[in-house]
Coordinates of C-alpha atoms in Angstrom, one line a residue:
M1 CA 0.0 0.0 0.0
K2 CA 1.4 3.4 -1.0
N3 CA 0.4 5.2 2.1
E4 CA 1.7 2.5 4.5
I5 CA 4.2 4.0 7.1
K6 CA 7.3 1.9 7.3
M7 CA 8.4 0.9 10.8
K8 CA 11.8 2.3 12.0
T9 CA 14.3 1.0 14.4
G10 CA 13.5 2.4 17.9
Q11 CA 9.8 2.7 17.1
T12 CA 7.5 1.5 19.9
F13 CA 4.2 -0.3 19.4
P14 CA 1.7 -2.5 21.2
L15 CA 2.0 -6.2 20.6
T16 CA 0.2 -9.4 21.7
I17 CA 2.4 -12.5 21.8
K18 CA 0.8 -15.4 20.1
R19 CA 3.4 -18.2 20.4
L20 CA 7.0 -19.1 21.0
G21 CA 9.4 -19.3 18.0
I22 CA 12.0 -22.0 17.3
N23 CA 14.6 -20.1 19.4
G24 CA 12.3 -19.5 22.3
E25 CA 11.4 -15.9 21.4
G26 CA 7.9 -14.5 21.6
V27 CA 6.2 -14.1 18.3
G28 CA 3.4 -11.6 17.6
Y29 CA 2.1 -9.8 14.5
F30 CA 2.0 -6.0 13.9
K31 CA 0.4 -4.8 10.7
R32 CA 0.4 -8.4 9.4
K33 CA 4.2 -8.7 9.8
A34 CA 5.8 -11.2 12.2
V35 CA 7.6 -9.6 15.2
F36 CA 10.2 -11.7 17.2
V37 CA 10.7 -10.6 20.8
P38 CA 13.2 -12.5 23.0
G39 CA 11.9 -12.8 26.6
A40 CA 8.2 -12.4 25.7
L41 CA 5.7 -15.2 26.5
P42 CA 2.5 -16.4 24.8
G43 CA -0.5 -14.4 26.0
E44 CA 1.4 -11.4 27.1
E45 CA 0.5 -7.9 25.9
I46 CA 3.6 -5.8 25.7
T47 CA 5.0 -2.5 24.4
A48 CA 7.7 -3.5 22.0
E49 CA 10.6 -1.5 20.6
A50 CA 11.9 -2.4 17.2
T51 CA 15.6 -3.3 17.1
N52 CA 15.9 -4.7 13.6
V53 CA 13.4 -3.9 10.8
Q54 CA 13.4 -6.2 7.7
S55 CA 11.0 -6.4 4.8
K56 CA 9.4 -9.6 6.0
F57 CA 9.8 -9.5 9.8
T58 CA 10.8 -7.3 12.7
E59 CA 13.0 -8.0 15.7
A60 CA 12.1 -6.2 18.9
R61 CA 12.8 -6.0 22.6
V62 CA 10.3 -5.8 25.5
K63 CA 10.0 -2.2 26.6
K64 CA 7.1 -2.8 29.0
I65 CA 4.9 -5.8 29.9
R66 CA 1.3 -4.5 30.1
K67 CA -0.2 -7.9 30.7
K68 CA 2.0 -10.6 32.2
S69 CA 1.7 -14.3 31.5
P70 CA 0.6 -16.3 34.6
H71 CA 3.4 -18.7 33.7
R72 CA 6.2 -16.1 33.9
V73 CA 8.7 -16.8 36.7
T74 CA 11.9 -15.0 37.9
P75 CA 15.0 -16.6 36.3
P76 CA 17.2 -18.0 39.1
C77 CA 20.4 -17.4 37.1
P78 CA 22.0 -14.0 37.7
I79 CA 23.5 -13.7 34.2
Y80 CA 20.5 -15.3 32.3
E81 CA 19.7 -12.3 30.1
R82 CA 23.4 -11.6 29.2
C83 CA 24.6 -15.2 28.6
G84 CA 22.1 -16.5 26.0
G85 CA 22.9 -20.2 26.8
C86 CA 19.3 -20.7 28.1
Q87 CA 16.2 -19.1 26.6
L88 CA 13.3 -20.2 28.8
Q89 CA 14.3 -19.8 32.5
H90 CA 11.6 -17.1 32.7
L91 CA 8.8 -19.7 31.9
D92 CA 7.6 -22.2 34.5
Y93 CA 8.8 -25.8 33.7
K94 CA 5.3 -27.3 33.0
S95 CA 4.7 -24.6 30.4
Q96 CA 8.1 -25.2 28.8
L97 CA 7.0 -28.7 28.1
V98 CA 3.7 -27.5 26.5
E99 CA 5.5 -24.9 24.4
K100 CA 8.1 -27.4 23.1
R101 CA 5.4 -29.6 21.7
S102 CA 3.9 -26.4 20.2
I103 CA 7.2 -25.5 18.6
L104 CA 7.3 -29.0 17.0
V105 CA 3.7 -28.6 15.7
Q106 CA 4.4 -25.2 14.2
A107 CA 7.4 -26.6 12.3
L108 CA 5.3 -29.4 10.9
E109 CA 2.6 -27.0 9.9
R110 CA 5.1 -24.7 8.2
Y111 CA 7.3 -27.2 6.3
T112 CA 4.9 -30.0 5.5
S113 CA 1.4 -30.5 4.1
L114 CA 0.6 -33.2 6.7
N115 CA -2.6 -33.3 8.6
I116 CA -1.3 -32.6 12.1
S117 CA -4.3 -34.2 13.9
D118 CA -3.4 -37.5 12.2
L119 CA 0.2 -37.6 13.5
N120 CA -0.2 -38.8 17.0
I121 CA 2.1 -36.2 18.6
K122 CA 2.4 -37.1 22.3
E123 CA 3.0 -34.8 25.3
T124 CA 6.6 -33.9 26.0
I125 CA 8.5 -36.1 28.4
G126 CA 10.1 -33.8 31.0
M127 CA 12.5 -34.1 34.0
D128 CA 11.6 -34.4 37.7
D129 CA 14.5 -31.9 38.4
P130 CA 15.3 -29.7 35.4
W131 CA 18.5 -28.3 36.7
N132 CA 22.2 -29.4 37.0
Y133 CA 21.7 -31.9 34.2
R134 CA 24.4 -31.2 31.6
N135 CA 27.4 -33.5 31.6
K136 CA 29.6 -31.4 29.3
A137 CA 30.6 -27.7 28.9
Q138 CA 32.6 -26.0 26.2
F139 CA 33.7 -22.5 27.4
Q140 CA 35.7 -20.1 25.3
T141 CA 38.6 -18.2 26.9
G142 CA 39.4 -14.6 26.8
T143 CA 40.8 -11.7 29.0
R144 CA 39.1 -8.8 30.6
D145 CA 40.9 -6.2 32.7
G146 CA 44.0 -8.3 32.7
Q147 CA 42.1 -11.4 34.1
I148 CA 41.5 -14.7 32.3
I149 CA 37.8 -15.3 31.8
A150 CA 35.9 -18.4 30.5
G151 CA 32.3 -18.6 29.3
L152 CA 30.0 -18.2 26.3
Y153 CA 29.6 -15.5 23.7
V154 CA 26.5 -13.3 23.8
P155 CA 24.5 -14.5 20.8
N156 CA 25.4 -12.7 17.5
S157 CA 28.3 -10.9 19.1
N158 CA 32.0 -11.2 20.0
R159 CA 31.3 -10.3 23.7
L160 CA 32.4 -13.1 26.0
V161 CA 30.4 -13.5 29.2
N162 CA 32.4 -14.9 32.1
I163 CA 30.5 -17.8 33.7
E164 CA 31.6 -18.8 37.2
E165 CA 28.6 -21.1 37.9
C166 CA 26.2 -22.5 35.4
I167 CA 23.1 -23.9 37.1
V168 CA 22.3 -26.3 34.2
H169 CA 25.7 -27.9 34.5
R170 CA 26.8 -30.6 36.9
P171 CA 28.5 -28.7 39.8
V172 CA 31.8 -30.7 39.2
I173 CA 32.0 -29.2 35.7
N174 CA 31.8 -25.7 37.0
E175 CA 34.4 -26.5 39.6
T176 CA 36.8 -28.1 37.1
I177 CA 36.5 -25.2 34.6
E178 CA 37.3 -22.7 37.4
A179 CA 40.3 -24.9 38.4
V180 CA 41.6 -24.8 34.8
R181 CA 41.1 -21.0 34.6
Q182 CA 42.9 -20.5 37.9
L183 CA 45.8 -22.8 36.8
M184 CA 46.2 -20.9 33.5
K185 CA 46.6 -17.8 35.7
D186 CA 49.0 -19.5 38.2
L187 CA 51.2 -21.0 35.5
A188 CA 51.0 -18.0 33.1
I189 CA 49.5 -20.2 30.3
P190 CA 48.4 -17.7 27.6
V191 CA 44.9 -17.3 26.2
Y192 CA 44.6 -17.8 22.4
N193 CA 46.0 -14.9 20.3
A194 CA 44.8 -14.9 16.7
N195 CA 48.0 -13.1 15.6
A196 CA 50.4 -15.4 17.3
K197 CA 48.1 -18.4 16.7
N198 CA 48.9 -20.0 20.0
G199 CA 47.4 -20.1 23.5
V200 CA 44.2 -21.7 24.9
K201 CA 41.1 -21.3 22.8
T202 CA 38.5 -23.5 24.6
I203 CA 38.1 -25.4 27.9
V204 CA 36.0 -28.6 27.4
V205 CA 35.0 -30.6 30.5
R206 CA 32.8 -33.7 30.5
A207 CA 31.7 -35.6 33.6
G208 CA 30.3 -39.1 34.0
F209 CA 27.0 -38.9 35.9
E210 CA 27.2 -42.4 37.3
T211 CA 31.0 -42.9 37.5
G212 CA 32.0 -39.4 38.7
E213 CA 35.0 -39.5 36.3
V214 CA 35.9 -36.1 34.8
Q215 CA 37.8 -35.4 31.6
A216 CA 39.3 -32.0 30.9
V217 CA 40.3 -31.0 27.3
V218 CA 42.4 -27.9 26.6
V219 CA 42.0 -26.8 23.0
T220 CA 44.9 -24.6 21.7
G221 CA 45.5 -22.8 18.5
S222 CA 48.9 -24.5 17.9
N223 CA 50.9 -27.6 18.9
D224 CA 52.5 -25.5 21.7
F225 CA 51.0 -26.1 25.2
P226 CA 53.6 -24.7 27.7
K227 CA 53.9 -26.5 31.0
A228 CA 51.3 -29.1 29.9
S229 CA 52.6 -31.9 32.2
L230 CA 52.8 -29.6 35.2
F231 CA 49.3 -28.2 34.4
A232 CA 47.8 -31.8 34.2
A233 CA 49.5 -33.0 37.4
E234 CA 48.3 -29.9 39.3
L235 CA 44.8 -30.1 38.0
M236 CA 44.4 -33.7 39.0
K237 CA 45.9 -32.9 42.4
R238 CA 43.4 -30.0 42.9
K239 CA 40.5 -31.9 41.4
P240 CA 40.9 -35.7 42.2
A241 CA 37.7 -36.4 40.1
V242 CA 39.7 -35.5 37.0
T243 CA 40.9 -38.8 35.6
S244 CA 41.8 -37.7 32.0
V245 CA 43.6 -34.6 30.8
M246 CA 43.8 -34.1 27.0
H247 CA 45.2 -31.6 24.6
N248 CA 43.4 -30.8 21.3
I249 CA 44.9 -28.7 18.6
N250 CA 42.6 -26.5 16.5
P251 CA 44.6 -24.1 14.3
G252 CA 43.0 -21.2 12.4
K253 CA 39.6 -19.5 12.6
T254 CA 36.7 -22.0 12.6
H255 CA 33.4 -22.4 14.4
L256 CA 34.3 -26.0 15.3
V257 CA 35.5 -26.5 18.8
F258 CA 37.9 -29.4 18.1
G259 CA 40.7 -29.8 15.6
D260 CA 41.7 -33.2 14.2
V261 CA 44.6 -33.9 16.6
T262 CA 44.1 -34.9 20.2
K263 CA 46.9 -35.9 22.6
R264 CA 46.8 -37.4 26.1
I265 CA 48.6 -35.3 28.7
A266 CA 47.8 -37.4 31.8
G267 CA 45.4 -40.0 33.0
S268 CA 43.4 -42.2 30.6
E269 CA 42.4 -41.6 27.0
T270 CA 38.7 -41.9 28.0
I271 CA 36.2 -41.6 30.8
T272 CA 33.4 -44.1 31.5
E273 CA 29.7 -43.3 31.6
K274 CA 26.9 -45.6 32.5
L275 CA 23.4 -45.7 31.0
G276 CA 21.1 -48.4 32.4
E277 CA 23.0 -51.7 32.1
F278 CA 25.6 -50.3 29.7
E279 CA 29.0 -48.6 30.3
Y280 CA 30.5 -46.5 27.6
D281 CA 34.1 -45.4 27.1
L282 CA 34.1 -41.9 25.9
S283 CA 37.1 -40.2 24.1
A284 CA 37.5 -36.5 23.9
R285 CA 35.8 -35.9 20.6
A286 CA 33.2 -38.7 20.8
F287 CA 29.6 -37.7 20.7
F288 CA 27.5 -38.5 23.7
Q289 CA 24.1 -37.2 24.8
L290 CA 24.5 -34.2 27.2
N291 CA 21.7 -35.2 29.6
P292 CA 22.1 -38.8 30.7
A293 CA 19.0 -38.8 32.9
Q294 CA 16.8 -37.9 29.9
T295 CA 18.9 -40.0 27.5
E296 CA 17.7 -43.2 29.2
K297 CA 14.1 -42.0 28.7
L298 CA 14.8 -41.1 25.1
Y299 CA 16.5 -44.4 24.3
D300 CA 13.7 -46.3 25.9
E301 CA 11.3 -44.5 23.6
V302 CA 13.5 -45.5 20.6
K303 CA 13.6 -49.1 21.8
K304 CA 9.9 -49.2 22.2
A305 CA 9.4 -47.7 18.7
A306 CA 11.9 -50.0 17.0
N307 CA 10.5 -53.1 18.6
V308 CA 13.5 -55.2 17.5
S309 CA 13.0 -58.9 17.1
P310 CA 15.8 -61.6 17.3
T311 CA 15.8 -61.9 13.5
D312 CA 16.1 -58.2 12.8
K313 CA 19.1 -56.5 11.3
V314 CA 19.6 -53.0 12.8
A315 CA 21.5 -50.1 11.2
D316 CA 22.6 -47.1 13.3
A317 CA 23.4 -44.1 11.3
Y318 CA 25.3 -41.2 12.9
C319 CA 26.1 -43.9 15.5
G320 CA 28.6 -42.0 17.6
S321 CA 29.9 -44.4 20.3
G322 CA 27.2 -46.9 19.4
T323 CA 24.9 -45.9 22.2
I324 CA 21.5 -46.1 20.5
G325 CA 22.3 -49.2 18.4
L326 CA 23.5 -51.2 21.4
W327 CA 20.5 -50.0 23.5
I328 CA 17.9 -51.1 21.0
G329 CA 19.7 -53.9 19.2
R330 CA 21.1 -56.2 21.9
K331 CA 18.7 -59.0 20.9
A332 CA 19.0 -58.3 17.2
A333 CA 20.5 -60.6 14.6
E334 CA 23.2 -58.0 14.0
V335 CA 23.8 -54.3 14.5
R336 CA 25.7 -52.2 12.0
G337 CA 26.6 -48.5 12.4
M338 CA 28.6 -45.7 10.8
D339 CA 29.9 -42.3 11.7
T340 CA 32.4 -39.9 10.1
V341 CA 34.4 -39.5 13.3
A342 CA 37.0 -42.3 13.5
E343 CA 37.4 -42.0 17.3
S344 CA 33.7 -42.6 17.7
I345 CA 33.8 -45.7 15.6
A346 CA 36.7 -47.0 17.7
D347 CA 34.6 -46.4 20.8
A348 CA 31.6 -48.1 19.3
R349 CA 33.6 -51.2 18.4
A350 CA 35.0 -51.4 21.9
N351 CA 31.5 -51.0 23.4
A352 CA 30.0 -53.7 21.2
K353 CA 32.8 -56.1 22.1
K354 CA 32.4 -55.4 25.8
Y355 CA 28.7 -56.4 25.7
G356 CA 29.0 -59.3 23.3
V357 CA 26.7 -57.6 20.7
K358 CA 27.2 -58.9 17.2
A359 CA 28.0 -55.6 15.6
K360 CA 30.0 -54.0 12.7
Y361 CA 31.0 -50.4 12.7
E362 CA 32.6 -48.4 9.8
T363 CA 34.0 -44.9 9.4
G364 CA 32.2 -42.9 6.8
P365 CA 28.7 -41.5 5.9
A366 CA 25.6 -43.7 5.9
E367 CA 24.8 -42.9 2.3
K368 CA 28.0 -44.7 1.4
W369 CA 27.7 -47.8 3.6
L370 CA 23.9 -48.6 3.4
P371 CA 24.0 -49.1 -0.4
K372 CA 27.3 -51.0 -0.2
W373 CA 25.9 -53.3 2.4
Q374 CA 22.7 -53.8 0.4
Q375 CA 24.8 -54.8 -2.6
Q376 CA 26.5 -57.4 -0.4
G377 CA 23.0 -58.8 0.5
W378 CA 22.6 -57.0 3.9
T379 CA 19.5 -54.7 4.2
P380 CA 18.4 -53.4 7.6
D381 CA 15.0 -54.2 8.9
V382 CA 15.3 -51.3 11.4
L383 CA 17.2 -48.1 10.7
V384 CA 17.8 -45.5 13.4
T385 CA 19.3 -42.1 12.8
D386 CA 20.3 -39.4 15.3
P387 CA 21.7 -36.6 13.0
P388 CA 23.0 -33.2 14.0
R389 CA 20.8 -30.1 14.0
T390 CA 21.3 -29.8 10.2
G391 CA 19.2 -32.9 9.8
L392 CA 19.6 -35.7 7.4
D393 CA 22.0 -35.3 4.4
R394 CA 20.0 -35.0 1.2
K395 CA 22.0 -38.0 -0.2
L396 CA 21.0 -40.0 2.9
I397 CA 17.3 -39.3 2.4
Q398 CA 17.5 -40.6 -1.2
T399 CA 19.5 -43.6 0.1
I400 CA 16.8 -44.4 2.7
K401 CA 14.1 -44.2 0.1
T402 CA 16.1 -46.6 -2.1
V403 CA 17.2 -49.1 0.6
K404 CA 13.8 -49.0 2.2
P405 CA 14.2 -50.4 5.7
K406 CA 10.8 -51.6 7.1
T407 CA 11.1 -49.5 10.2
F408 CA 12.8 -46.1 10.4
I409 CA 13.3 -44.3 13.7
Y410 CA 14.3 -40.7 13.3
V411 CA 15.7 -39.1 16.5
S412 CA 15.8 -35.3 15.9
C413 CA 17.1 -32.3 17.8
N414 CA 15.7 -29.7 15.5
P415 CA 12.0 -29.5 14.6
S416 CA 12.5 -27.4 11.5
T417 CA 15.0 -29.8 9.8
L418 CA 12.9 -32.7 11.0
A419 CA 9.8 -31.3 9.3
K420 CA 11.7 -30.6 6.1
D421 CA 13.1 -34.2 6.1
L422 CA 9.7 -35.7 6.8
A423 CA 8.2 -33.8 3.9
E424 CA 10.5 -35.8 1.7
L425 CA 10.2 -39.1 3.4
V426 CA 6.4 -39.4 3.6
S427 CA 6.2 -40.5 -0.1
E428 CA 7.7 -43.9 1.1
Y429 CA 7.0 -43.9 4.8
K430 CA 4.0 -43.4 7.1
I431 CA 4.4 -41.5 10.4
E432 CA 3.1 -43.7 13.2
G433 CA 3.9 -41.4 16.1
I434 CA 6.1 -38.5 17.4
Q435 CA 7.3 -38.4 21.0
P436 CA 8.9 -35.1 22.1
V437 CA 11.5 -35.5 24.9
D438 CA 12.9 -32.5 26.8
M439 CA 16.7 -33.1 26.7
F440 CA 17.6 -29.5 27.5
P441 CA 15.3 -27.9 30.2
Q442 CA 15.4 -24.1 30.3
T443 CA 16.3 -23.9 26.6
A444 CA 14.2 -23.8 23.5
H445 CA 15.6 -27.1 22.2
V446 CA 13.3 -30.1 21.8
E447 CA 14.2 -33.6 20.9
C448 CA 11.8 -36.0 19.1
V449 CA 11.5 -39.7 18.4
V450 CA 9.6 -40.3 15.2
T451 CA 8.4 -43.7 14.2
L452 CA 8.1 -44.3 10.5
K453 CA 6.9 -47.5 8.8
R454 CA 7.5 -48.3 5.1
K455 CA 4.4 -48.1 3.0
L456 CA 3.4 -51.4 1.4

């Protein structure tokens, strides 16, 4: 319309929040254009201030809450609004579970033409205690006022927030990171410098929930790690729970935390974690679920959905350390898995051997191994995938539609990519049910177990 007045940055306007977006932000509509407001909750009436005006949407901040949601609570974390690691601490936990299912439904409505009422989308499985659940932290290092700090970057910025205590981490993780930071100061170990390309970039700490074992990984920008042996010995002395100290080398500018080379400084190469009846040996770069308590619930849902029989052949794509395949396939005729990380495959082979599971694991993408195995006469009856947030590789989707396992269990950590993938898969598969599981309380993330059956 010719006479329409364009919104400007800094403009204030009334807004009613209709829903939560994929990143946990409130979503409302002003003059038929979507407005995204971090910190706003469904049902709230606010005065919004535009911070980023685009042709198709506007980003805004809450200037005033005129009508507050009854589900709004005070975030217990003192740096919640600065950190950005959590997005939903201001929403009571029962409502978080409701909204996460809603986020899933919205993604399916947006990216598929499926009839949502036919999909059997269940209520989100939550936690009894939704705090102190994470078993791993990756904190970037920096300096401020001459002091070494460690924490997370404010979203969409280069501002590092120092985090002394994160209330979604296991306490031992916070304590270990603080010990590493203090040791860097005591031993004059430098923080990463992009010009010199040396120093510590990232501190990575993982803790076994059941075993109590802790692994500390120091990621540097070069091979040089001064006083590494002294650092490791002192860390293990100050924090006896630390049983593994590793050094990873990640040169150059990259968004990836780890480089390709990992060296042992002291202790063992791995730590052990227990899930149910299984123990898993985890190397520094091996993928493992970040919330072990909820992982058992998630894997039990996968096991129930897969319903593996003694004659079934099971394929585990993106297998990591073999966790899901071993969990669901112990009674199967054979389990086969693949992953692009060689260390994960080594862990998976060791784990399968430990539990006497007939299994075969190979390094490489599933779109390479599934057709190769089929040519050799091995086609899975059950396929389970647990891909990264980017979803299934396009080649893998085509491979699945060609190989056609009878049962396909898709474990997703991103409703948007899940919905896009399902839109392509429904030509060959029927969706029997979707079970959301809250793996990351206080955040906008939602995990799902989708049961698909091959159409006859």
